[in-house]
Amino acid sequence: MAQTETQGPVPRQRQTCKVCGCADKFDFHVPDATWQSVVPREFQNLVVCLECFDNFALERQVDYADAIDILYFAGDRAVFKFQTVSAQNV
């Protein structure tokens, strides 16, 4: 949580998934072609959380295992950067 000198802690503004409405704590990037083949057109220019992205990929049978190289997690007390060591389709 950020702080101001006079007012104390300032709550962080989290993005929310426009599919499920949940706070999106994971930031990820996939190539445009993968995004377009997975995410329905009405959500393509909006925030989509990783769980909803994964659900869309399952519905459309799109393998994106090799498409994410770096994944960021923004928690309330720490931020983590994960790099792919190995990925596989399940």
Short mmCIF file of N, CA and C in Angstrom, two decimals, residues 43-90:
data_model
loop_
_atom_site.label_atom_id
_atom_site.label_comp_id
_atom_site.label_asym_id
_atom_site.label_seq_id
_atom_site.Cartn_x
_atom_site.Cartn_y
_atom_site.Cartn_z
N PHE A 43 -14.11 -9.08 -25.52
CA PHE A 43 -13.20 -8.85 -24.40
C PHE A 43 -11.77 -8.54 -24.85
N GLN A 44 -11.50 -8.52 -26.14
CA GLN A 44 -10.12 -8.42 -26.62
C GLN A 44 -9.40 -7.14 -26.24
N ASN A 45 -10.10 -6.04 -26.03
CA ASN A 45 -9.46 -4.79 -25.65
C ASN A 45 -9.65 -4.47 -24.17
N LEU A 46 -9.97 -5.49 -23.39
CA LEU A 46 -10.24 -5.31 -21.97
C LEU A 46 -9.31 -6.18 -21.14
N VAL A 47 -9.33 -5.97 -19.82
CA VAL A 47 -8.54 -6.78 -18.90
C VAL A 47 -9.21 -8.15 -18.75
N VAL A 48 -8.43 -9.20 -18.98
CA VAL A 48 -8.90 -10.58 -18.80
C VAL A 48 -7.90 -11.25 -17.87
N CYS A 49 -8.37 -11.79 -16.75
CA CYS A 49 -7.47 -12.43 -15.80
C CYS A 49 -6.95 -13.75 -16.38
N LEU A 50 -5.89 -14.24 -15.77
CA LEU A 50 -5.27 -15.47 -16.25
C LEU A 50 -6.23 -16.66 -16.17
N GLU A 51 -7.03 -16.72 -15.11
CA GLU A 51 -7.98 -17.84 -14.99
C GLU A 51 -9.02 -17.82 -16.11
N CYS A 52 -9.56 -16.65 -16.41
CA CYS A 52 -10.54 -16.56 -17.50
C CYS A 52 -9.88 -16.83 -18.84
N PHE A 53 -8.64 -16.34 -19.02
CA PHE A 53 -7.90 -16.61 -20.25
C PHE A 53 -7.73 -18.12 -20.42
N ASP A 54 -7.35 -18.79 -19.34
CA ASP A 54 -7.17 -20.24 -19.38
C ASP A 54 -8.49 -20.96 -19.70
N ASN A 55 -9.59 -20.49 -19.12
CA ASN A 55 -10.90 -21.08 -19.41
C ASN A 55 -11.28 -20.91 -20.88
N PHE A 56 -11.03 -19.71 -21.43
CA PHE A 56 -11.31 -19.49 -22.85
C PHE A 56 -10.45 -20.40 -23.72
N ALA A 57 -9.17 -20.55 -23.35
CA ALA A 57 -8.27 -21.41 -24.12
C ALA A 57 -8.76 -22.86 -24.10
N LEU A 58 -9.25 -23.30 -22.95
CA LEU A 58 -9.78 -24.66 -22.84
C LEU A 58 -11.02 -24.82 -23.73
N GLU A 59 -11.93 -23.85 -23.66
CA GLU A 59 -13.15 -23.91 -24.48
C GLU A 59 -12.83 -23.95 -25.97
N ARG A 60 -11.83 -23.18 -26.36
CA ARG A 60 -11.48 -23.08 -27.79
C ARG A 60 -10.38 -24.05 -28.20
N GLN A 61 -9.92 -24.84 -27.24
CA GLN A 61 -8.87 -25.84 -27.46
C GLN A 61 -7.61 -25.23 -28.07
N VAL A 62 -7.16 -24.13 -27.46
CA VAL A 62 -5.94 -23.45 -27.90
C VAL A 62 -4.83 -23.75 -26.90
N ASP A 63 -3.72 -24.28 -27.39
CA ASP A 63 -2.55 -24.55 -26.55
C ASP A 63 -1.73 -23.27 -26.47
N TYR A 64 -1.64 -22.70 -25.28
CA TYR A 64 -0.85 -21.48 -25.09
C TYR A 64 0.33 -21.72 -24.16
N ALA A 65 0.66 -22.98 -23.88
CA ALA A 65 1.71 -23.31 -22.92
C ALA A 65 3.03 -22.61 -23.22
N ASP A 66 3.38 -22.48 -24.48
CA ASP A 66 4.65 -21.84 -24.84
C ASP A 66 4.52 -20.34 -25.06
N ALA A 67 3.34 -19.78 -24.87
CA ALA A 67 3.10 -18.37 -25.20
C ALA A 67 3.43 -17.40 -24.06
N ILE A 68 3.49 -17.88 -22.82
CA ILE A 68 3.79 -17.00 -21.68
C ILE A 68 5.22 -17.24 -21.23
N ASP A 69 6.05 -16.20 -21.35
CA ASP A 69 7.44 -16.30 -20.91
C ASP A 69 7.63 -15.76 -19.50
N ILE A 70 6.90 -14.69 -19.18
CA ILE A 70 7.04 -14.04 -17.87
C ILE A 70 5.65 -13.80 -17.30
N LEU A 71 5.51 -14.07 -16.02
CA LEU A 71 4.25 -13.88 -15.31
C LEU A 71 4.56 -13.07 -14.05
N TYR A 72 3.81 -12.02 -13.83
CA TYR A 72 3.99 -11.18 -12.65
C TYR A 72 2.82 -11.40 -11.70
N PHE A 73 3.13 -11.47 -10.41
CA PHE A 73 2.10 -11.54 -9.38
C PHE A 73 2.24 -10.32 -8.49
N ALA A 74 1.18 -9.56 -8.34
CA ALA A 74 1.18 -8.38 -7.48
C ALA A 74 0.30 -8.66 -6.27
N GLY A 75 0.94 -9.04 -5.18
CA GLY A 75 0.21 -9.30 -3.95
C GLY A 75 0.04 -8.03 -3.14
N ASP A 76 -0.49 -8.17 -1.95
CA ASP A 76 -0.68 -7.02 -1.08
C ASP A 76 0.59 -6.67 -0.32
N ARG A 77 1.51 -7.62 -0.16
CA ARG A 77 2.74 -7.38 0.59
C ARG A 77 4.00 -7.59 -0.23
N ALA A 78 3.87 -8.16 -1.42
CA ALA A 78 5.05 -8.41 -2.25
C ALA A 78 4.64 -8.56 -3.70
N VAL A 79 5.61 -8.35 -4.57
CA VAL A 79 5.42 -8.52 -6.01
C VAL A 79 6.46 -9.53 -6.48
N PHE A 80 6.05 -10.45 -7.34
CA PHE A 80 6.95 -11.48 -7.85
C PHE A 80 6.94 -11.50 -9.36
N LYS A 81 8.09 -11.82 -9.93
CA LYS A 81 8.23 -12.01 -11.37
C LYS A 81 8.64 -13.46 -11.58
N PHE A 82 7.83 -14.20 -12.31
CA PHE A 82 8.11 -15.60 -12.60
C PHE A 82 8.51 -15.73 -14.07
N GLN A 83 9.57 -16.49 -14.33
CA GLN A 83 9.97 -16.77 -15.70
C GLN A 83 9.78 -18.25 -15.98
N THR A 84 9.32 -18.54 -17.18
CA THR A 84 9.05 -19.92 -17.55
C THR A 84 10.34 -20.70 -17.69
N VAL A 85 10.41 -21.81 -17.00
CA VAL A 85 11.52 -22.74 -17.13
C VAL A 85 11.09 -23.87 -18.05
N SER A 86 9.86 -24.28 -17.87
CA SER A 86 9.29 -25.35 -18.66
C SER A 86 7.78 -25.17 -18.68
N ALA A 87 7.17 -25.51 -19.79
CA ALA A 87 5.71 -25.41 -19.91
C ALA A 87 5.21 -26.56 -20.76
N GLN A 88 4.03 -27.02 -20.44
CA GLN A 88 3.44 -28.08 -21.25
C GLN A 88 1.94 -27.95 -21.30
N ASN A 89 1.37 -28.41 -22.36
CA ASN A 89 -0.07 -28.44 -22.52
C ASN A 89 -0.62 -29.58 -21.68
N VAL A 90 -1.77 -29.37 -21.03
CA VAL A 90 -2.38 -30.45 -20.24
C VAL A 90 -3.73 -30.83 -20.81
#
